[in-house]
XYZ file of C-alpha atoms in Angstrom:
238
model
C 158.264 124.758 72.914
C 155.216 122.700 73.760
C 155.956 123.244 77.444
C 156.126 127.030 76.903
C 152.830 126.990 75.001
C 151.153 125.146 77.872
C 152.396 127.780 80.327
C 151.155 130.613 78.096
C 147.802 128.887 77.688
C 147.473 128.521 81.455
C 148.327 132.201 81.967
C 145.760 133.300 79.370
C 143.069 131.129 80.971
C 143.887 132.505 84.410
C 143.696 136.097 83.168
C 140.432 135.330 81.394
C 138.874 133.816 84.496
C 140.042 136.731 86.636
C 138.508 139.176 84.174
C 135.206 137.318 84.315
C 135.204 137.490 88.123
C 135.821 141.231 88.083
C 133.005 141.798 85.590
C 130.437 139.785 87.530
C 127.488 141.835 88.710
C 126.942 142.025 92.485
C 124.304 139.750 93.956
C 120.849 141.374 94.088
C 119.738 142.477 97.541
C 116.528 143.030 99.441
C 116.061 144.950 102.697
C 114.808 143.729 106.064
C 113.594 146.121 108.770
C 113.869 144.286 112.114
C 111.810 145.611 115.044
C 112.344 144.320 118.582
C 108.956 144.120 120.297
C 109.572 141.037 122.451
C 108.679 141.663 126.086
C 111.686 141.403 128.445
C 114.193 141.279 125.577
C 116.318 144.401 126.242
C 118.381 143.961 123.080
C 118.787 141.452 120.278
C 121.497 140.670 117.730
C 120.379 139.598 114.259
C 122.239 137.620 111.600
C 120.909 138.182 108.073
C 123.869 136.647 106.209
C 122.526 133.091 106.183
C 125.960 131.865 107.303
C 127.449 130.839 110.641
C 127.874 133.837 112.901
C 129.595 134.594 116.215
C 127.045 136.803 117.972
C 129.471 137.572 120.803
C 131.558 139.659 118.373
C 128.588 141.642 117.055
C 128.275 145.042 118.739
C 125.236 146.649 117.119
C 122.144 145.171 118.804
C 118.542 146.376 118.514
C 117.034 147.736 121.716
C 113.503 147.022 122.892
C 110.980 149.082 120.926
C 113.599 150.024 118.325
C 114.387 148.890 114.786
C 117.263 148.514 112.353
C 117.430 147.992 108.580
C 119.603 145.208 107.146
C 120.530 144.159 103.628
C 119.700 140.559 102.736
C 120.989 138.644 99.740
C 118.059 137.782 97.480
C 117.105 134.115 97.439
C 116.536 131.585 100.201
C 118.154 132.877 103.395
C 118.079 131.768 107.032
C 117.617 134.624 109.515
C 118.798 134.080 113.088
C 118.838 136.089 116.288
C 120.335 135.960 119.768
C 119.926 137.939 122.959
C 122.765 140.323 123.742
C 122.836 138.785 127.228
C 123.285 135.198 125.959
C 124.792 135.433 122.457
C 125.711 131.741 122.335
C 122.053 130.626 122.254
C 119.775 131.222 119.272
C 116.505 132.920 120.182
C 114.885 132.411 116.800
C 115.656 131.085 113.349
C 113.622 130.862 110.155
C 114.238 130.421 106.440
C 112.365 132.136 103.635
C 112.736 133.474 100.111
C 113.667 137.134 99.668
C 112.889 138.795 96.344
C 115.450 141.096 94.694
C 114.950 144.762 95.654
C 111.919 143.895 97.793
C 111.395 145.367 101.261
C 110.407 143.303 104.292
C 109.624 143.920 107.946
C 110.470 141.432 110.692
C 108.667 142.048 113.975
C 109.915 140.193 117.041
C 106.954 139.532 119.322
C 106.073 137.288 122.261
C 107.559 137.287 125.736
C 110.955 135.963 126.750
C 112.066 133.243 126.453
C 109.521 132.576 123.673
C 110.250 134.877 120.743
C 107.647 134.937 117.977
C 108.293 136.357 114.521
C 106.071 138.193 112.056
C 107.476 138.772 108.554
C 105.677 141.011 106.071
C 106.645 141.870 102.528
C 106.046 145.597 102.234
C 103.922 147.440 99.704
C 103.627 151.194 100.171
C 100.601 153.092 98.818
C 101.253 156.235 96.805
C 99.822 159.513 98.049
C 99.774 163.003 96.578
C 100.291 166.215 98.504
C 101.980 166.643 101.870
C 100.806 163.728 103.968
C 101.881 161.479 106.809
C 101.064 157.785 106.320
C 100.492 155.931 109.604
C 99.771 152.306 110.437
C 99.835 150.262 113.654
C 100.855 146.748 114.633
C 99.810 144.988 117.836
C 102.685 143.115 119.523
C 101.048 142.733 122.963
C 100.933 138.957 123.624
C 98.082 139.004 126.153
C 95.864 141.592 124.485
C 92.454 141.258 122.929
C 91.985 143.064 119.581
C 92.800 146.747 120.057
C 91.437 150.002 118.696
C 93.342 153.244 118.189
C 91.644 156.623 118.506
C 92.747 160.242 118.659
C 92.509 162.054 121.990
C 90.451 164.734 120.263
C 87.876 162.152 119.092
C 87.995 159.242 121.582
C 84.753 157.761 120.281
C 86.037 157.425 116.708
C 88.373 154.575 115.795
C 91.260 155.490 113.526
C 92.300 151.810 113.492
C 89.871 149.083 114.501
C 90.073 145.569 115.918
C 93.832 145.028 115.546
C 94.539 141.517 116.850
C 97.842 140.319 118.289
C 100.550 140.211 115.578
C 98.192 141.936 113.138
C 99.286 144.994 111.164
C 96.817 147.581 109.896
C 96.810 149.259 106.518
C 98.278 152.738 106.201
C 96.040 155.723 106.803
C 97.000 159.184 105.602
C 96.929 162.396 107.614
C 97.531 165.919 106.369
C 100.970 167.323 107.200
C 101.473 171.048 107.701
C 104.203 173.103 109.329
C 101.863 175.709 110.789
C 102.932 175.751 114.446
C 105.335 173.737 116.617
C 102.492 172.231 118.631
C 101.244 168.704 119.158
C 99.777 167.133 116.045
C 98.040 163.931 117.086
C 97.660 162.029 120.330
C 97.133 158.419 119.200
C 95.462 156.435 121.989
C 95.383 152.638 122.209
C 92.168 151.256 123.689
C 90.639 147.866 124.365
C 87.221 146.862 123.022
C 85.513 148.471 126.038
C 87.222 151.794 125.341
C 89.684 151.645 128.242
C 92.893 153.570 127.592
C 95.943 151.266 127.501
C 98.707 153.495 126.153
C 99.270 156.387 123.798
C 101.768 158.052 121.493
C 101.895 161.833 121.329
C 102.720 162.472 117.694
C 104.251 165.939 117.890
C 105.457 168.663 115.571
C 108.931 167.234 115.006
C 107.496 163.767 114.368
C 105.337 165.380 111.705
C 108.324 167.132 110.141
C 110.375 163.921 110.098
C 107.440 161.864 108.881
C 106.209 164.144 106.113
C 105.739 162.196 102.879
C 107.011 159.079 104.641
C 105.530 155.924 106.125
C 105.290 155.510 109.882
C 104.562 152.443 111.980
C 103.264 152.765 115.528
C 104.358 149.588 117.317
C 102.238 148.600 120.326
C 104.302 146.606 122.828
C 104.268 145.454 126.452
C 101.614 143.497 128.325
C 98.102 144.319 129.496
C 98.591 145.009 133.205
C 102.371 144.927 132.766
C 104.825 147.017 134.771
C 108.439 148.126 134.362
C 109.817 146.711 131.081
C 106.429 145.109 130.326
C 104.456 148.363 130.671
C 102.219 148.963 127.630
C 103.868 151.437 125.274
C 103.837 152.699 121.698
C 106.977 153.230 119.607
C 107.324 155.502 116.569
C 109.288 153.984 113.677
C 109.885 155.406 110.226
C 109.222 152.662 107.698
C 111.204 154.342 104.935
């Protein structure tokens, strides 16, 4: 009888523990938007799990000038990355705290084989009406601080003195659906006013970006050619 009672007790405890496991709330998450702006890094694989990872089996890399959003378990997590060409070798690794439900951006900068990272915790301003919120970040390793103008007003800086790895604040622009024509031609210039690159922000960009937050990512190298040619990428931040 005592033996039977012990078995029943063990079964009850097992059921109780299983019930507790099923009722546990999922771990809180944060989000990480990874942007590949490293010169001569065609694509990168990113591990946001904080655990060991076989990059060779991961088939969803981030191309140059592109971005991808990942979920990250809140708490202290190590983020790692590897080139798609050499998945066995870590390109970068860092550890930081991620707050529950917070949003972060990770910009990969520098020039291969030296990858630099910029991590920002995001705060988005609130706007009323139909607007497009735009900001810029300078990921050109050999640049001096840059200015961004509009082609229509080349002598007026929309964004001023943006140093390497620096991100501007958001600036709002009115969004209308009047005609399917070009909206804004954002032009990147050096301190002397020389044109380096541009992004033609057109009608469909405006439609997609209405009431959203947009980051213009400046990449490449001053004087660069081919993959290192100065360029500007359009990324929706949310």
